[in-house]
Coordinates of C-alpha atoms in Angstrom, one line a residue:
Chain A
X1 CA -29.4 34.8 55.9
X2 CA -31.9 37.1 57.5
X3 CA -30.7 40.0 55.5
X4 CA -30.8 38.2 52.1
X5 CA -34.3 37.1 52.9
X6 CA -35.4 40.7 53.4
X7 CA -33.6 41.9 50.2
X8 CA -35.6 39.3 48.3
X9 CA -38.8 40.3 50.0
X10 CA -38.2 43.9 49.2
X11 CA -37.4 43.0 45.6
X12 CA -40.7 41.1 45.4
X13 CA -42.6 44.0 46.8
X14 CA -40.9 46.3 44.3
X15 CA -42.0 44.2 41.3
X16 CA -45.4 43.5 42.8
X17 CA -45.9 47.3 42.8
X18 CA -45.2 47.2 39.0
X19 CA -41.9 49.0 39.3
X20 CA -39.2 48.4 36.7
X21 CA -36.0 46.8 37.8
X22 CA -32.9 48.6 36.4
X23 CA -29.4 47.4 35.8
X24 CA -27.9 48.9 39.0
X25 CA -30.7 47.7 41.3
X26 CA -30.2 44.7 43.5
X27 CA -31.8 41.6 42.1
X28 CA -31.9 37.9 43.1
X29 CA -29.1 36.0 41.4
X30 CA -31.6 33.6 39.9
X31 CA -33.6 36.5 38.5
X32 CA -30.4 37.8 36.8
X33 CA -29.6 34.4 35.4
X34 CA -33.1 33.7 34.2
X35 CA -33.1 37.0 32.3
X36 CA -29.7 36.5 30.8
X37 CA -30.8 33.1 29.5
X38 CA -34.1 34.4 28.2
X39 CA -32.8 37.7 26.6
X40 CA -29.8 36.1 25.0
X41 CA -31.9 33.3 23.6
X42 CA -34.3 35.9 22.3
X43 CA -31.3 37.7 20.7
X44 CA -30.0 34.4 19.2
X45 CA -33.5 33.8 17.8
X46 CA -33.4 37.1 15.9
X47 CA -30.0 36.3 14.5
X48 CA -30.7 32.6 13.5
X49 CA -34.1 33.8 12.4
X50 CA -32.5 35.8 9.7
X51 CA -31.4 32.6 7.9
X52 CA -34.7 31.0 6.8
X53 CA -35.9 34.3 5.3
X54 CA -32.5 35.4 3.9
X55 CA -32.7 32.2 2.0
X56 CA -35.3 33.8 -0.3
X57 CA -34.0 37.3 -0.8
X58 CA -32.2 36.6 -4.0
X59 CA -35.3 34.7 -5.3
X60 CA -38.0 37.2 -4.3
X61 CA -40.5 37.3 -7.2
X62 CA -40.8 41.1 -7.5
X63 CA -38.4 44.0 -6.8
X64 CA -40.9 45.4 -4.3
X65 CA -41.1 42.1 -2.4
X66 CA -37.3 41.8 -2.5
X67 CA -36.9 45.3 -1.0
X68 CA -39.4 44.5 1.7
X69 CA -37.8 41.2 2.6
X70 CA -34.3 42.7 2.8
X71 CA -35.6 45.5 5.0
X72 CA -37.2 42.9 7.2
X73 CA -34.2 40.8 7.7
X74 CA -32.1 43.9 8.4
X75 CA -34.6 44.8 11.1
X76 CA -34.1 41.4 12.6
X77 CA -30.4 41.9 12.8
X78 CA -31.1 45.2 14.6
X79 CA -33.4 43.5 17.0
X80 CA -30.6 41.1 17.8
X81 CA -28.4 44.0 18.6
X82 CA -30.9 45.6 20.9
X83 CA -31.4 42.4 22.7
X84 CA -27.6 41.6 23.1
X85 CA -27.3 45.1 24.6
X86 CA -30.2 44.5 27.0
X87 CA -28.5 41.2 28.1
X88 CA -25.2 43.0 28.6
X89 CA -26.8 45.3 31.1
X90 CA -27.1 42.2 33.3
X91 CA -23.3 41.6 33.1
X92 CA -23.4 39.1 30.3
X93 CA -20.7 39.3 27.6
X94 CA -21.8 39.3 23.9
X95 CA -18.8 37.2 22.8
X96 CA -19.7 34.5 25.5
X97 CA -23.3 34.5 24.5
X98 CA -22.4 33.9 20.9
X99 CA -20.1 31.1 21.9
X100 CA -22.9 29.5 23.9
X101 CA -25.1 29.7 20.8
X102 CA -22.5 28.0 18.6
X103 CA -21.7 25.3 21.1
X104 CA -25.4 24.5 21.4
X105 CA -25.5 25.4 25.1
X106 CA -27.8 28.3 24.5
X107 CA -31.1 27.7 22.6
X108 CA -33.0 29.8 20.1
X109 CA -36.6 29.6 19.0
X110 CA -37.5 26.1 17.7
X111 CA -39.3 27.6 14.7
X112 CA -36.1 28.6 12.9
X113 CA -35.2 24.9 12.5
X114 CA -37.8 24.5 9.8
X115 CA -36.9 25.0 6.2
X116 CA -38.2 27.6 3.8
X117 CA -39.0 25.7 0.7
X118 CA -41.3 28.1 -1.3
X119 CA -41.9 31.8 -1.6
X120 CA -45.2 31.3 0.3
X121 CA -43.1 30.5 3.3
X122 CA -42.2 34.2 3.4
X123 CA -45.8 34.9 3.8
X124 CA -46.4 32.2 6.4
X125 CA -43.4 33.3 8.5
X126 CA -44.5 36.9 8.5
X127 CA -48.1 36.1 9.3
X128 CA -47.8 33.2 11.7
X129 CA -44.2 33.2 13.1
X130 CA -44.1 37.0 13.6
X131 CA -47.7 36.9 14.8
X132 CA -46.7 34.4 17.5
X133 CA -43.6 36.4 18.3
X134 CA -45.7 39.6 18.7
X135 CA -48.1 37.9 21.1
X136 CA -45.2 37.0 23.3
X137 CA -43.4 40.3 22.9
X138 CA -46.5 42.5 23.6
X139 CA -46.6 40.7 26.9
X140 CA -42.9 41.4 27.4
X141 CA -43.4 45.1 26.9
X142 CA -44.7 44.9 30.5
X143 CA -41.9 42.7 31.8
X144 CA -40.3 43.7 35.1
X145 CA -36.8 44.3 33.8
X146 CA -36.6 47.8 32.4
X147 CA -34.1 47.4 29.6
X148 CA -35.9 44.3 28.3
X149 CA -39.3 46.0 28.4
X150 CA -37.9 49.0 26.5
X151 CA -36.3 46.8 23.9
X152 CA -39.6 45.1 23.4
X153 CA -41.5 48.3 22.9
X154 CA -39.2 49.3 20.1
X155 CA -39.1 45.8 18.5
X156 CA -42.9 45.4 18.6
X157 CA -43.5 48.4 16.4
X158 CA -41.4 46.9 13.6
X159 CA -42.7 43.4 14.1
X160 CA -46.3 44.3 13.7
X161 CA -45.3 45.9 10.4
X162 CA -43.6 42.7 9.3
X163 CA -46.7 40.7 10.2
X164 CA -48.9 42.8 8.0
X165 CA -46.5 42.4 5.2
X166 CA -46.5 38.6 5.7
X167 CA -50.2 38.5 5.7
X168 CA -50.2 40.6 2.5
X169 CA -48.1 38.0 0.8
X170 CA -50.4 35.2 1.8
X171 CA -53.5 37.2 0.7
X172 CA -51.9 37.9 -2.7
X173 CA -51.2 34.2 -3.1
X174 CA -54.6 33.0 -1.8
X175 CA -56.3 35.3 -4.3
X176 CA -53.9 34.4 -7.1
X177 CA -53.8 31.5 -9.5
X178 CA -54.7 27.9 -8.5
X179 CA -50.9 27.2 -8.3
X180 CA -50.3 30.2 -6.0
X181 CA -53.2 29.2 -3.8
X182 CA -51.9 25.7 -3.4
X183 CA -48.5 27.2 -2.6
X184 CA -50.1 29.3 0.2
X185 CA -52.1 26.4 1.6
X186 CA -49.0 24.1 1.6
X187 CA -47.0 26.8 3.5
X188 CA -49.8 27.1 6.1
X189 CA -49.9 23.3 6.5
X190 CA -46.2 23.2 7.2
X191 CA -45.9 26.3 9.5
X192 CA -49.1 26.1 11.5
X193 CA -48.0 23.6 14.2
X194 CA -44.5 24.8 14.5
X195 CA -45.9 28.3 15.0
X196 CA -48.2 27.2 17.9
X197 CA -45.3 25.3 19.4
X198 CA -43.4 28.6 19.7
X199 CA -45.3 29.4 22.9
X200 CA -43.5 26.5 24.6
X201 CA -44.6 23.5 26.6
X202 CA -48.0 23.1 28.2
X203 CA -48.3 25.1 31.4
X204 CA -48.2 21.9 33.5
X205 CA -44.9 20.9 31.8
X206 CA -43.3 24.3 32.1
X207 CA -41.5 24.2 35.5
X208 CA -39.8 27.7 35.3
X209 CA -42.9 29.5 34.4
X210 CA -44.3 30.0 37.9
X211 CA -41.2 31.7 39.2
X212 CA -41.0 33.9 36.1
X213 CA -44.7 34.9 36.5
X214 CA -44.1 35.7 40.2
X215 CA -41.2 38.0 39.3
X216 CA -43.3 39.4 36.5
X217 CA -40.8 38.5 33.9
X218 CA -43.6 36.6 32.2
X219 CA -47.0 38.2 32.4
X220 CA -49.1 35.4 30.8
X221 CA -48.7 31.6 30.7
X222 CA -47.7 29.6 27.6
X223 CA -51.2 28.2 27.1
X224 CA -52.9 31.5 27.6
X225 CA -50.8 33.1 24.9
X226 CA -51.2 30.2 22.6
X227 CA -55.0 30.3 23.0
X228 CA -55.0 34.1 22.2
X229 CA -52.9 33.5 19.1
X230 CA -55.2 30.8 17.8
X231 CA -58.3 32.7 18.4
X232 CA -56.9 35.7 16.6
X233 CA -55.4 33.8 13.7
X234 CA -58.2 31.3 12.7
X235 CA -60.5 34.1 11.4
X236 CA -57.6 35.6 9.4
X237 CA -57.1 32.2 7.6
X238 CA -60.8 32.0 6.9
X239 CA -60.8 35.5 5.6
X240 CA -58.4 34.6 2.8
X241 CA -59.9 31.2 2.2
X242 CA -57.2 29.0 3.6
X243 CA -57.7 26.0 5.9
X244 CA -55.9 25.5 9.3
X245 CA -54.5 21.9 9.2
X246 CA -56.2 20.8 12.4
X247 CA -59.3 18.5 12.1
X248 CA -60.0 19.0 15.8
X249 CA -60.2 22.8 15.6
X250 CA -63.6 24.1 16.4
X251 CA -65.3 27.1 18.0
X252 CA -66.3 26.5 21.6
X253 CA -69.4 28.7 22.2
X254 CA -69.3 28.1 25.9
X255 CA -65.7 29.2 26.4
X256 CA -65.8 31.8 23.6
X257 CA -62.5 30.3 22.4
X258 CA -61.3 27.7 19.8
X259 CA -60.7 24.2 20.9
X260 CA -57.7 22.8 19.1
X261 CA -56.0 19.4 18.5
X262 CA -53.1 17.9 20.4
X263 CA -49.6 19.3 19.6
X264 CA -47.0 16.8 18.6
X265 CA -44.8 17.2 21.7
X266 CA -42.5 14.5 20.6
X267 CA -41.6 16.6 17.6
X268 CA -41.3 19.7 19.7
X269 CA -38.8 18.2 22.1
X270 CA -36.8 16.6 19.3
X271 CA -36.4 20.0 17.6
X272 CA -35.4 21.7 21.0
X273 CA -32.8 18.9 21.4
X274 CA -31.2 19.7 18.1
X275 CA -32.9 17.1 16.0
X276 CA -35.2 19.2 13.8
X277 CA -34.9 19.5 10.0
X278 CA -32.5 22.5 10.0
X279 CA -30.8 22.6 13.4
X280 CA -27.5 21.4 12.0
X281 CA -27.6 23.7 8.9
X282 CA -28.6 26.8 11.0
X283 CA -25.8 26.3 13.5
X284 CA -23.3 25.5 10.7
X285 CA -24.2 28.7 8.9
X286 CA -23.6 30.7 12.1
X287 CA -20.4 28.9 12.8
X288 CA -19.2 29.5 9.3
X289 CA -20.0 33.3 9.5
X290 CA -18.1 33.4 12.8
X291 CA -15.1 31.4 11.6
X292 CA -14.9 33.2 8.2
X293 CA -15.2 36.5 10.1
X294 CA -12.3 35.9 12.4
X295 CA -9.6 37.6 10.3
X296 CA -11.9 40.6 9.7
X297 CA -12.6 41.1 13.4
X298 CA -8.9 40.7 14.2
X299 CA -8.0 43.3 11.5
X300 CA -10.6 45.7 12.9
X301 CA -9.1 45.4 16.4
X302 CA -5.5 45.7 15.2
X303 CA -6.4 48.8 13.2
X304 CA -8.2 50.3 16.1
X305 CA -5.2 49.7 18.4
X306 CA -2.8 51.3 15.8
X307 CA -5.1 54.3 15.5
X308 CA -5.3 54.9 19.2
X309 CA -1.6 54.6 19.5
X310 CA -1.1 57.1 16.6
X311 CA -3.5 59.5 18.3
X312 CA -1.7 59.2 21.7
X313 CA 1.6 59.9 19.9
X314 CA 0.2 62.9 18.3
X315 CA -1.0 64.3 21.6
X316 CA 2.4 63.7 23.2
Chain B
X1 CA -31.6 62.9 -27.9
X2 CA -33.4 59.8 -29.2
X3 CA -35.5 57.8 -26.9
X4 CA -33.7 54.5 -27.4
X5 CA -30.3 56.0 -26.3
X6 CA -31.9 57.4 -23.1
X7 CA -33.6 54.0 -22.5
X8 CA -30.3 52.1 -22.9
X9 CA -28.5 54.6 -20.6
X10 CA -31.1 54.3 -18.0
X11 CA -31.0 50.5 -18.2
X12 CA -27.3 50.5 -17.6
X13 CA -27.8 52.5 -14.4
X14 CA -30.7 50.3 -13.3
X15 CA -29.1 47.0 -14.1
X16 CA -25.8 47.8 -12.5
X17 CA -27.6 48.8 -9.3
X18 CA -29.8 45.7 -9.4
X19 CA -27.1 43.1 -10.0
X20 CA -24.9 44.7 -7.3
X21 CA -27.8 44.7 -4.9
X22 CA -28.5 41.1 -5.8
X23 CA -24.9 40.1 -5.1
X24 CA -24.8 42.0 -1.8
X25 CA -28.0 40.5 -0.6
X26 CA -26.4 37.1 -0.7
X27 CA -24.4 38.2 2.3
X28 CA -27.5 38.8 4.4
X29 CA -27.3 36.7 7.6
X30 CA -23.7 35.7 6.9
X31 CA -21.6 38.8 7.7
X32 CA -18.5 38.7 10.0
X33 CA -20.3 40.5 12.8
X34 CA -23.9 41.6 13.2
X35 CA -23.1 45.3 12.7
X36 CA -21.4 44.7 9.3
X37 CA -24.2 42.3 8.3
X38 CA -26.5 45.2 8.8
X39 CA -24.3 47.6 7.0
X40 CA -23.9 45.4 3.9
X41 CA -27.6 44.5 3.9
X42 CA -28.4 48.2 4.1
X43 CA -26.2 48.9 1.1
X44 CA -27.9 46.1 -0.8
X45 CA -31.3 47.7 0.1
X46 CA -30.1 51.1 -1.2
X47 CA -28.9 49.5 -4.5
X48 CA -32.2 47.7 -5.0
X49 CA -34.1 50.9 -4.3
X50 CA -32.0 52.8 -6.9
X51 CA -32.5 49.9 -9.3
X52 CA -36.3 50.2 -9.0
X53 CA -36.2 53.9 -9.7
X54 CA -34.1 53.6 -12.8
X55 CA -36.0 50.5 -14.1
X56 CA -39.3 52.3 -13.5
X57 CA -38.1 55.1 -15.6
X58 CA -36.8 52.7 -18.3
X59 CA -40.1 51.0 -18.3
X60 CA -41.9 54.3 -18.9
X61 CA -39.5 55.1 -21.7
X62 CA -40.1 51.7 -23.3
X63 CA -43.9 52.1 -23.0
X64 CA -46.5 49.4 -23.6
X65 CA -46.9 47.0 -20.7
X66 CA -43.2 47.1 -19.6
X67 CA -42.7 47.4 -15.9
X68 CA -39.8 47.4 -13.5
X69 CA -40.5 43.7 -12.9
X70 CA -40.8 42.7 -16.6
X71 CA -37.4 44.3 -17.1
X72 CA -35.8 42.6 -14.1
X73 CA -37.3 39.2 -14.5
X74 CA -38.1 38.7 -18.1
X75 CA -34.9 39.7 -19.9
X76 CA -32.0 37.3 -20.5
X77 CA -28.3 37.9 -19.9
X78 CA -27.6 39.4 -23.4
X79 CA -30.2 42.1 -22.7
X80 CA -28.7 43.1 -19.4
X81 CA -26.6 46.2 -19.4
X82 CA -24.8 46.1 -16.0
X83 CA -21.1 46.6 -15.6
X84 CA -19.1 43.3 -15.5
X85 CA -17.6 44.4 -12.1
X86 CA -20.9 44.1 -10.2
X87 CA -21.7 40.6 -11.4
X88 CA -18.5 39.1 -10.1
X89 CA -18.7 36.6 -7.2
X90 CA -18.8 37.9 -3.6
X91 CA -15.8 35.7 -2.6
X92 CA -14.8 36.4 0.9
X93 CA -15.4 39.6 2.8
X94 CA -12.3 41.2 1.4
X95 CA -13.2 40.3 -2.2
X96 CA -16.7 41.9 -1.7
X97 CA -15.1 45.0 -0.1
X98 CA -12.6 45.4 -2.9
X99 CA -15.4 45.3 -5.5
X100 CA -17.5 47.6 -3.4
X101 CA -14.7 50.2 -2.9
X102 CA -13.9 50.5 -6.6
X103 CA -17.5 50.7 -7.5
X104 CA -18.6 53.1 -4.7
X105 CA -15.8 55.5 -5.5
X106 CA -16.8 55.5 -9.2
X107 CA -20.5 55.7 -8.3
X108 CA -19.9 58.7 -6.0
X109 CA -18.3 60.8 -8.7
X110 CA -20.7 59.5 -11.3
X111 CA -23.8 60.5 -9.3
X112 CA -22.3 63.8 -8.2
X113 CA -22.4 64.6 -11.9
X114 CA -25.7 62.9 -12.7
X115 CA -27.4 65.2 -10.2
X116 CA -26.8 68.0 -12.8
X117 CA -28.1 65.9 -15.7
X118 CA -30.3 67.8 -18.1
X119 CA -32.8 64.9 -17.8
X120 CA -34.9 65.8 -14.9
X121 CA -35.8 62.3 -13.9
X122 CA -32.2 61.1 -13.9
X123 CA -31.1 64.2 -11.9
X124 CA -33.8 63.7 -9.3
X125 CA -33.0 60.0 -8.9
X126 CA -29.3 60.9 -8.5
X127 CA -30.1 63.6 -6.0
X128 CA -32.0 61.2 -3.8
X129 CA -29.4 58.4 -4.2
X130 CA -26.5 60.7 -3.4
X131 CA -26.9 60.6 0.4
X132 CA -26.9 56.8 0.2
X133 CA -23.9 56.6 -2.1
X134 CA -21.9 59.0 0.0
X135 CA -22.4 56.6 3.0
X136 CA -21.5 53.6 0.9
X137 CA -18.3 55.2 -0.4
X138 CA -17.2 56.2 3.1
X139 CA -18.0 52.8 4.5
X140 CA -16.1 50.8 1.9
X141 CA -13.1 53.1 1.9
X142 CA -12.9 52.8 5.7
X143 CA -12.9 49.1 5.4
X144 CA -10.2 49.0 2.8
X145 CA -8.0 51.1 5.2
X146 CA -8.9 48.9 8.2
X147 CA -8.1 45.7 6.3
X148 CA -5.0 47.0 4.6
X149 CA -3.6 48.5 7.8
X150 CA -4.9 45.8 10.1
X151 CA -3.0 42.6 10.5
X152 CA -0.5 41.0 8.1
X153 CA -3.1 38.4 7.1
X154 CA -5.8 41.0 6.4
X155 CA -3.2 43.1 4.5
X156 CA -2.3 40.2 2.2
X157 CA -5.8 39.1 1.7
X158 CA -7.2 42.5 0.7
X159 CA -4.2 43.1 -1.6
X160 CA -5.0 39.9 -3.4
X161 CA -8.7 40.8 -3.6
X162 CA -7.7 44.2 -5.1
X163 CA -5.4 42.5 -7.6
X164 CA -8.1 39.9 -8.5
X165 CA -10.9 42.4 -9.1
X166 CA -8.8 44.9 -10.9
X167 CA -9.4 43.6 -14.5
X168 CA -13.1 44.3 -14.1
X169 CA -12.7 48.0 -13.0
X170 CA -11.7 49.6 -16.3
X171 CA -15.0 49.2 -18.0
X172 CA -16.9 51.6 -15.8
X173 CA -14.3 54.3 -16.5
X174 CA -14.2 53.8 -20.3
X175 CA -16.6 55.8 -22.4
X176 CA -18.2 54.1 -25.3
X177 CA -20.3 55.6 -28.1
X178 CA -23.4 55.8 -26.0
X179 CA -21.5 57.4 -23.1
X180 CA -20.2 60.0 -25.4
X181 CA -23.5 60.8 -27.0
X182 CA -25.2 61.0 -23.6
X183 CA -22.5 63.4 -22.4
X184 CA -22.8 65.5 -25.4
X185 CA -26.6 65.7 -24.8
X186 CA -26.0 66.9 -21.3
X187 CA -27.7 63.9 -19.8
X188 CA -24.7 61.6 -19.2
X189 CA -21.4 62.5 -17.7
X190 CA -17.8 63.1 -18.8
X191 CA -16.1 59.8 -17.8
X192 CA -12.6 61.3 -18.3
X193 CA -13.5 63.6 -15.5
X194 CA -14.8 60.7 -13.3
X195 CA -11.7 58.7 -14.1
X196 CA -9.3 61.4 -12.9
X197 CA -11.2 61.8 -9.7
X198 CA -11.5 58.1 -9.2
X199 CA -7.8 57.6 -9.7
X200 CA -7.0 60.3 -7.1
X201 CA -9.3 58.9 -4.6
X202 CA -8.2 55.3 -5.1
X203 CA -4.6 56.4 -4.8
X204 CA -5.3 58.3 -1.6
X205 CA -7.2 55.5 0.1
X206 CA -4.8 52.7 -1.0
X207 CA -1.9 54.8 0.4
X208 CA -3.6 55.2 3.7
X209 CA -4.3 51.4 3.6
X210 CA -0.6 50.7 2.9
X211 CA -1.7 48.9 -0.3
X212 CA -0.4 48.8 -3.8
X213 CA -2.5 49.8 -6.8
X214 CA -2.2 47.2 -9.5
X215 CA -0.3 48.4 -12.6
X216 CA -2.0 46.6 -15.4
X217 CA -4.1 48.8 -17.6
X218 CA -5.7 45.8 -19.3
X219 CA -9.3 45.3 -18.5
X220 CA -12.4 43.4 -19.7
X221 CA -15.4 45.2 -21.2
X222 CA -18.7 44.1 -22.6
X223 CA -21.3 44.4 -19.9
X224 CA -22.6 47.7 -21.1
X225 CA -23.6 46.2 -24.4
X226 CA -24.8 42.8 -23.1
X227 CA -21.7 40.7 -23.4
X228 CA -21.2 39.4 -19.9
X229 CA -18.9 37.2 -17.9
X230 CA -20.0 33.6 -17.2
X231 CA -21.3 34.7 -13.8
X232 CA -24.4 36.6 -14.9
X233 CA -26.4 33.6 -16.2
X234 CA -26.3 32.0 -12.7
X235 CA -27.3 35.3 -11.0
X236 CA -30.3 35.6 -13.3
X237 CA -31.3 31.9 -13.1
X238 CA -31.7 32.3 -9.3
X239 CA -33.2 35.8 -9.4
X240 CA -35.8 35.1 -12.1
X241 CA -36.7 31.6 -11.2
X242 CA -40.2 32.2 -9.8
X243 CA -41.5 34.8 -12.3
X244 CA -40.3 32.6 -15.1
X245 CA -42.0 29.5 -13.6
X246 CA -45.3 31.3 -13.1
X247 CA -45.2 33.9 -15.9
X248 CA -48.9 34.9 -15.5
X249 CA -49.0 35.4 -11.8
X250 CA -48.8 38.5 -9.7
X251 CA -46.8 38.6 -6.5

């Protein structure tokens, strides 16, 4: 017992000194498990997050916008790969992680359970959803686990590009015809609250946060990140003449921050529990890709085995 | 060389790249493993990129206020000049792969020759695209081999996919009047040359994959002159829906 205690103390001192934890370093079991959960759910979010946007690739209204959207969704698949690799450095198995996603045991970001019902949603997702993701990920560039921090540095570069592209779509719509402007406002109305829910529960309702902050996995609290996001995003909406759908939103001179209305936490917890508008469809799509892909993965494995046998025979 | 021939020929190249890119992008997010989702989306991206270059050129040849987008979004099926092959359904992964393999093999030999086109614009587009097409051809051939020489199930499935798509492959290898005129002008290519190379490559890969080449020489034609299969109307309805609903808007 005494020795375990001292290992944990040494670990804490190590992260307190802003050192990065690497795969072969000793780490508390709970630190490892927390990270596997967080990184794999982050990976799943990238993969499930491809679906709402992929929904509009075939309908993108210009060839340029089609190309940009395709490239973006492809980047997300790549982010998924980085993150699965990062989780694997902690001893997790990608196949198991995917099974946990499909069974509903592992979560993914609540935002991807909302439907994309107009082209403007591509703008709103890029601007708001990627914007919220970036706020979170910029913080994670300084997370204490080395492979996760390095994945975040690479991912953030691409994400900020996506966010600018999303804002560009919104700007184009907001400055377009009356119909386009209405489309943009409608998308903002539907995506605003789900986006600020992305930061998770209120600090007082987020029981794991304290330990994660202590281990420097998280560097800022949910509410801190949410506030920063709101303060940054409100002027962007004003700049293009769109209205944030929150009657309680107002600048607080004293704090130097925006006050904002109450989040619908009932909706948030329902979505997390699997009862959002698209939870069933998103998982069904992933399950179908997995099931339909079975014979292809088996073929690739069988062929690889035959090839290595043939090579071995050649050498002999 | 008259301008309308060059325009038609450029449209064929652009439309074929566009419709294939459109089909492949339907796969995005639904591939059998993440790596192959990325690979196929990447090919879709290359196809759309090539389509834009050819359609930009076609728009310039047409003049007036024609743009790549007016060509893509405001023509109807009878005005599209893509090969019938590329508008066929994705089906399952094997169906998509069979279509892709036959197309990529053709496209590789086609673009190898288009790089030497006397039309500078076409030759420069082809040179840029060649790196991408080389990757596509290698990727799809590898998958044909993997599926053919994988499990019994994958062997039977890909053999059926090959048999099913076969009737749409002949059109790309068959020269019509326009192909002949373009070849004579040094802009287009000699499709008999492409056909011979295509047959050799297809034979080689199918043999490695332990698969049979279908025997039928019968094939469907019409895409190059705007007579399409029943599939294209649906592809266009989906692709063109927004610009047609809001014809005066910019995106």
